[in-house]
Amino acid sequence: MTTLTKPLALAAAPALLLSTVLAGPAAGTTTQQTADVALEWYDITADTITAAGAPTQVTNNRTWAIGWLAASRALLRAPGSTPYKEAALAGAVHETLVTLVPARKTSLDQSLATTLARIPDGAAETAGIAAGRQQAKEVLASRADDGLDPASINAPFTPPSTNPGVWQPTPPTYSPATQYGNRVAKPFLLRSADQFRPGPPPALGSPKYNRDLAEVRADGALNSTTRTQAQTDTATFWLGSSYVLYTEPLRVALAEAAQRPLVERAKLVALFHVASVDTQIATSDTKYAYQRWRPVTALRATTDPDWTPLHTTPAHPDYPSGHNTYSGAAEQVLTTLVGARTAKPYTIASPSAPGVTRTYHDWRQLTLENVDARVWSGIHTRTADTVGVTLGKQVAANALQNAYKLLQ
């Protein structure tokens, strides 16, 4: 276990990082003219995974990471022509998706045909599609048997004891633990799953522990009299999958970078998901290293046998919050690579709050709301949330600092 030794100075020059800090051959500066192939294949990737992706979040992040890493590598090796570059990106992502989501092959083939019909026929198009496919095959081979398939991720876990503080299955379903296998999966850029493992959670009965639990008891209860309607709405908005909730913010960032070279935009998507995968591996390592019980278990065992949270507790330990490790990683990548604030406000929706949208001007506010939301849902302590943000940022900074290792 180590701590981050390099400062998070990457955020100081967001406009330069994809072409300088992320070391690799210099890219051309041709911009999209008739259609934005990056946004086109971003949407195809998102739609493909929504329609027939894996049931585990990190597996879907892995699919994105492989496809867009392959595209980045193909573009780094590309000559200057736009036809070559656009064909290379489409070829890399298409090859990855038809391999990992074969049920969508017919639709993906049609999408590829649409893209290629827009690109002038000739040697550049042919070479580009071949380069993209080759890079996809190489990256896929490098990630074979990496332990990020759903069965490996959800390897069985039996709590070692029923002692106070130790995680136990939670009501109402008392489902078996999930994500236990994540901790032994193969990272993209972490040296080991515990590279940035934080120190232990607050000791049982300590002032910090007692404050954490008292806050959740009051503000996170189903029948809370202290939680406001606005806080309930925030908890509900951020309840769903972090992968789903952050798909639109990443698309916003990709659109913000529309005038940058195509290779830089592909790296943005690739490194966001590389960092997400590594963060989830680090999260499970920490969760199962400390095995801290959830607030519902603690409160029912100590002060209130009938206490019920606003939202159902997920089936894995409290410390740290996975939603907040994800949001911390996302904030770090987006701030570093596109800047802290967006050029104009953006609006996102949530599957757990149908018909509701929220508007933002930066990435930091998403993190702040995630921290509060998990407390107000009654499913995490605030310490688990804030430590989670820090862990996610550290893992993401590591991914950005070492991205060159994947792009050679």
XYZ file of C-alpha atoms in Angstrom:
408
model
C 0.000 0.000 0.000
C 1.346 3.394 -0.991
C 0.159 6.955 -1.186
C 0.147 9.339 -4.123
C 3.547 10.955 -4.331
C 3.141 13.207 -7.356
C 1.048 16.353 -6.872
C -2.234 16.603 -8.747
C -0.691 19.300 -10.900
C -2.197 17.837 -14.047
C -5.203 20.083 -13.572
C -3.096 23.180 -14.142
C -3.038 22.992 -17.936
C -6.102 21.144 -19.208
C -5.851 22.415 -22.772
C -2.397 20.907 -23.206
C -2.522 17.586 -21.431
C -3.812 15.269 -24.107
C -1.023 16.287 -26.450
C 1.799 16.765 -23.937
C 1.401 14.997 -20.586
C -0.120 11.939 -22.253
C 3.092 11.208 -24.064
C 2.849 9.818 -27.548
C 3.599 10.735 -31.161
C 2.328 14.139 -32.188
C -1.154 14.100 -33.678
C -2.496 16.083 -36.601
C -4.867 18.945 -36.061
C -7.548 18.172 -38.649
C -11.012 18.907 -37.266
C -14.323 17.307 -38.196
C -15.933 18.907 -41.263
C -19.051 17.054 -42.340
C -19.837 14.877 -39.333
C -18.378 14.364 -35.887
C -17.131 10.780 -36.005
C -16.123 10.884 -32.311
C -19.624 11.785 -31.130
C -21.121 9.381 -33.666
C -19.197 6.405 -32.282
C -19.596 7.613 -28.721
C -23.346 7.358 -29.160
C -23.029 3.994 -30.898
C -20.962 2.663 -27.987
C -23.456 3.959 -25.418
C -26.452 2.601 -27.339
C -24.796 -0.785 -27.849
C -24.045 -1.246 -24.163
C -27.491 -0.024 -23.156
C -29.116 -2.525 -25.491
C -27.022 -5.610 -24.797
C -24.156 -4.847 -22.453
C -23.021 -6.715 -19.365
C -25.004 -6.687 -16.100
C -21.948 -5.421 -14.202
C -20.916 -1.771 -14.386
C -17.171 -2.299 -14.449
C -17.468 -4.776 -17.335
C -19.146 -2.078 -19.403
C -16.476 0.462 -18.451
C -13.951 -2.132 -19.624
C -15.651 -2.360 -23.021
C -15.428 1.405 -23.454
C -11.811 1.451 -22.301
C -10.731 -1.252 -24.756
C -12.535 0.197 -27.768
C -11.427 3.789 -27.288
C -7.912 2.847 -26.231
C -7.629 0.894 -29.483
C -8.925 3.926 -31.372
C -6.380 6.164 -29.641
C -3.524 3.865 -30.533
C -4.625 3.603 -34.152
C -4.881 7.397 -34.391
C -1.446 7.899 -32.856
C -0.058 5.798 -35.689
C -2.165 7.518 -38.342
C -0.856 9.600 -41.246
C -2.288 13.073 -41.613
C -5.379 12.404 -43.707
C -8.849 12.771 -42.254
C -10.215 9.691 -44.130
C -7.586 7.490 -42.502
C -8.270 8.848 -39.014
C -12.048 8.612 -39.190
C -11.893 5.083 -40.593
C -9.367 4.072 -37.928
C -11.567 5.274 -35.059
C -14.665 3.632 -36.469
C -12.805 0.413 -37.197
C -11.335 0.164 -33.704
C -14.578 0.776 -31.844
C -16.613 -1.411 -34.212
C -14.199 -4.342 -33.885
C -14.260 -4.087 -30.102
C -18.028 -3.900 -29.848
C -18.788 -6.776 -32.222
C -16.331 -8.902 -30.210
C -17.599 -7.990 -26.739
C -21.281 -7.359 -27.554
C -21.904 -9.823 -30.416
C -25.683 -9.633 -30.072
C -25.477 -6.179 -31.647
C -23.400 -7.160 -34.684
C -26.077 -6.438 -37.299
C -26.715 -2.954 -35.961
C -22.994 -2.267 -35.568
C -22.267 -3.380 -39.132
C -24.926 -0.976 -40.370
C -23.420 1.848 -38.331
C -19.976 1.160 -39.729
C -21.345 1.141 -43.258
C -22.929 4.544 -42.610
C -19.630 5.994 -41.437
C -17.599 4.510 -44.271
C -20.103 5.716 -46.864
C -19.258 9.250 -45.790
C -15.499 8.699 -46.132
C -13.963 8.896 -49.611
C -13.056 5.461 -50.962
C -9.397 4.784 -51.428
C -6.187 3.627 -49.818
C -6.519 5.919 -46.783
C -9.936 4.560 -45.849
C -8.822 0.958 -46.353
C -5.650 1.419 -44.328
C -7.500 3.254 -41.562
C -10.141 0.595 -41.029
C -7.445 -2.089 -41.018
C -5.351 -0.189 -38.474
C -8.309 0.301 -36.165
C -9.263 -3.342 -36.299
C -5.708 -4.456 -35.668
C -5.330 -2.252 -32.616
C -8.644 -3.522 -31.253
C -7.481 -7.101 -31.610
C -4.225 -6.302 -29.839
C -5.886 -4.522 -26.924
C -8.515 -7.248 -26.610
C -5.758 -9.855 -26.469
C -3.907 -7.895 -23.794
C -7.062 -7.860 -21.631
C -8.007 -11.498 -22.066
C -8.820 -13.231 -18.773
C -8.446 -10.007 -16.788
C -11.099 -11.017 -14.240
C -13.587 -8.344 -15.261
C -16.287 -10.675 -16.524
C -19.485 -10.681 -14.439
C -18.907 -14.102 -12.890
C -15.405 -13.226 -11.709
C -16.470 -9.818 -10.419
C -19.179 -11.310 -8.243
C -17.098 -14.114 -6.764
C -18.664 -15.496 -3.553
C -17.846 -13.847 -0.245
C -18.745 -15.072 3.230
C -18.413 -12.571 6.105
C -15.726 -13.852 8.466
C -17.773 -13.122 11.596
C -20.836 -11.388 12.956
C -18.820 -9.158 15.262
C -19.780 -5.485 15.581
C -18.447 -3.447 12.675
C -18.185 -6.365 10.242
C -20.309 -6.223 7.083
C -23.362 -8.463 6.972
C -26.053 -8.896 4.277
C -28.553 -6.075 4.619
C -32.344 -5.827 4.671
C -34.791 -6.193 3.086
C -33.402 -8.955 0.809
C -30.190 -9.876 2.687
C -28.550 -10.550 -0.670
C -25.056 -12.066 -0.918
C -22.133 -9.692 -1.301
C -21.300 -8.375 -4.760
C -18.093 -7.076 -6.394
C -15.827 -9.176 -4.167
C -13.862 -10.430 -7.186
C -13.103 -6.919 -8.443
C -10.263 -6.610 -5.989
C -8.212 -9.295 -7.760
C -9.001 -8.230 -11.331
C -6.205 -6.964 -13.569
C -5.959 -3.151 -13.518
C -5.008 -1.088 -16.540
C -2.472 1.161 -14.825
C -2.485 0.537 -11.070
C 0.578 -1.346 -9.860
C -1.726 -3.217 -7.498
C -5.280 -2.924 -6.252
C -4.090 -1.560 -2.898
C -1.718 1.071 -4.353
C -3.829 3.931 -2.983
C -5.729 2.073 -0.271
C -6.769 4.616 2.379
C -6.338 4.083 6.074
C -9.076 2.337 8.064
C -12.504 3.812 8.750
C -13.171 5.543 12.086
C -12.993 3.203 15.049
C -16.291 2.004 16.452
C -17.436 4.359 19.189
C -15.012 7.127 18.240
C -16.374 10.688 18.024
C -16.124 10.701 14.234
C -17.857 7.347 13.952
C -20.630 8.487 16.270
C -21.118 11.733 14.313
C -21.273 9.825 11.023
C -23.836 7.377 12.315
C -25.965 10.067 13.987
C -26.127 12.016 10.714
C -27.257 8.985 8.721
C -29.765 8.039 11.403
C -31.400 11.456 11.258
C -31.080 12.474 7.615
C -31.039 9.106 5.863
C -34.056 7.440 7.470
C -37.063 6.493 5.403
C -39.252 8.509 7.771
C -36.710 11.295 8.419
C -38.048 14.526 9.872
C -34.802 16.422 9.233
C -34.226 15.674 5.529
C -35.737 18.299 3.237
C -37.574 17.571 -0.001
C -34.660 19.029 -1.956
C -32.300 16.614 -0.188
C -34.615 13.691 -0.902
C -34.665 14.720 -4.559
C -30.860 14.801 -4.682
C -30.618 11.364 -3.102
C -33.074 9.961 -5.628
C -31.422 11.624 -8.630
C -28.005 10.109 -7.864
C -29.292 6.693 -6.818
C -28.644 4.793 -10.041
C -25.574 3.415 -11.771
C -22.619 5.801 -11.833
C -21.735 4.497 -15.287
C -25.155 5.534 -16.601
C -25.212 8.858 -14.752
C -21.791 9.897 -16.053
C -22.279 8.855 -19.670
C -23.865 12.206 -20.532
C -21.314 14.402 -18.707
C -18.510 12.621 -20.581
C -20.352 13.235 -23.843
C -20.610 16.906 -22.923
C -16.851 16.976 -22.382
C -16.254 15.250 -25.720
C -18.397 17.862 -27.463
C -16.554 20.669 -25.627
C -13.338 19.322 -27.148
C -14.756 19.390 -30.694
C -11.978 21.585 -32.076
C -9.178 19.400 -30.753
C -7.501 16.711 -32.851
C -9.431 13.471 -33.091
C -6.713 11.547 -31.270
C -7.033 13.786 -28.210
C -10.774 13.260 -28.092
C -10.388 9.498 -28.348
C -7.892 9.608 -25.464
C -10.381 11.546 -23.351
C -12.976 8.780 -23.649
C -10.418 6.011 -23.270
C -8.754 7.418 -20.162
C -12.046 8.257 -18.481
C -12.976 4.583 -18.634
C -9.472 3.283 -17.879
C -9.586 5.379 -14.715
C -13.111 4.145 -13.950
C -12.056 0.506 -14.195
C -8.972 0.984 -12.030
C -11.025 2.971 -9.514
C -13.583 0.199 -9.142
C -10.809 -2.328 -8.590
C -9.282 -0.101 -5.905
C -12.715 0.450 -4.366
C -13.407 -3.247 -3.944
C -9.932 -3.774 -2.538
C -10.635 -1.214 0.187
C -14.201 -2.341 0.840
C -13.199 -5.939 1.428
C -9.957 -5.102 3.233
C -11.942 -3.336 5.981
C -15.388 -4.983 5.588
C -17.117 -2.133 7.452
C -20.804 -2.711 8.161
C -23.466 -0.538 6.592
C -25.390 2.103 8.563
C -28.575 0.006 8.566
C -26.750 -2.886 10.240
C -25.010 -0.619 12.747
C -28.140 1.294 13.707
C -30.339 -1.770 14.069
C -27.694 -3.459 16.198
C -27.039 -0.528 18.512
C -29.744 2.122 18.763
C -32.821 1.503 16.607
C -33.843 -2.064 15.685
C -36.502 -0.780 13.278
C -34.415 1.851 11.470
C -34.872 1.785 7.686
C -32.956 3.858 5.098
C -34.636 5.965 2.432
C -33.203 3.721 -0.288
C -32.257 0.049 -0.282
C -28.647 -0.576 0.710
C -26.388 -2.149 -1.975
C -24.875 -5.532 -1.172
C -21.268 -4.676 -0.321
C -19.405 -2.945 2.525
C -19.751 0.732 3.432
C -16.178 2.005 3.233
C -15.542 3.616 0.816
C -18.556 4.649 -1.250
C -18.305 3.331 -4.800
C -20.500 6.128 -6.139
C -18.029 8.602 -4.740
C -14.868 6.879 -5.886
C -16.431 6.926 -9.368
C -17.402 10.600 -9.114
C -13.958 11.520 -7.789
C -12.267 9.754 -10.692
C -14.643 11.333 -13.197
C -14.066 14.818 -11.789
C -10.306 14.356 -11.892
C -10.239 13.191 -15.515
C -12.688 15.774 -16.826
C -11.118 18.672 -14.935
C -7.641 17.703 -16.021
C -8.398 17.093 -19.670
C -11.080 19.668 -20.517
C -11.025 22.162 -17.636
C -12.983 22.682 -14.436
C -15.942 24.494 -16.022
C -17.873 23.976 -19.226
C -18.241 26.685 -21.854
C -21.994 26.647 -21.373
C -24.393 24.958 -18.937
C -25.240 21.316 -19.571
C -28.244 19.280 -18.508
C -28.384 15.610 -17.529
C -31.155 13.183 -16.638
C -31.316 10.252 -14.225
C -32.960 6.837 -14.649
C -33.879 6.840 -10.950
C -35.719 10.174 -11.276
C -37.774 9.862 -14.488
C -38.613 13.163 -16.106
C -36.211 15.116 -13.892
C -33.163 16.934 -15.217
C -30.425 18.944 -13.530
C -28.225 21.643 -15.006
C -24.556 22.171 -14.186
C -21.652 24.443 -15.121
C -18.767 22.282 -13.913
C -17.844 18.748 -12.803
C -17.250 19.477 -9.118
C -20.918 19.955 -8.310
C -21.684 16.406 -9.434
C -19.188 15.123 -6.873
C -20.556 17.288 -4.075
C -24.079 16.064 -4.736
C -22.930 12.439 -4.765
C -21.342 12.868 -1.346
C -24.545 14.240 0.152
C -26.823 11.900 -1.761
C -25.460 8.696 -0.290
C -25.883 10.030 3.256
C -29.409 11.262 2.546
C -30.239 7.875 0.995
C -29.226 6.307 4.312
C -26.794 3.913 2.685
C -23.346 5.391 3.437
C -21.585 7.378 6.125
C -20.148 10.740 5.119
C -16.629 9.530 5.828
C -17.110 6.657 3.396
C -18.183 9.235 0.810
C -15.392 11.762 1.266
C -12.678 9.122 1.485
C -14.148 7.616 -1.669
C -13.777 10.886 -3.571
C -10.125 11.129 -2.568
C -9.426 7.546 -3.589
C -11.070 8.053 -6.985
C -9.060 11.201 -7.647
C -5.801 9.488 -6.725
C -6.467 6.513 -8.978
C -7.498 8.780 -11.864
C -4.413 10.974 -11.449
C -2.308 7.838 -11.608
C -4.050 6.797 -14.832
C -3.394 10.180 -16.446
C 0.236 10.282 -15.339
C 0.905 6.795 -16.696
C -1.318 6.820 -19.780
C 1.717 6.665 -22.073
C 2.182 3.038 -21.016
C -1.069 2.114 -22.755
C -0.530 4.294 -25.794
C 2.845 3.056 -26.983
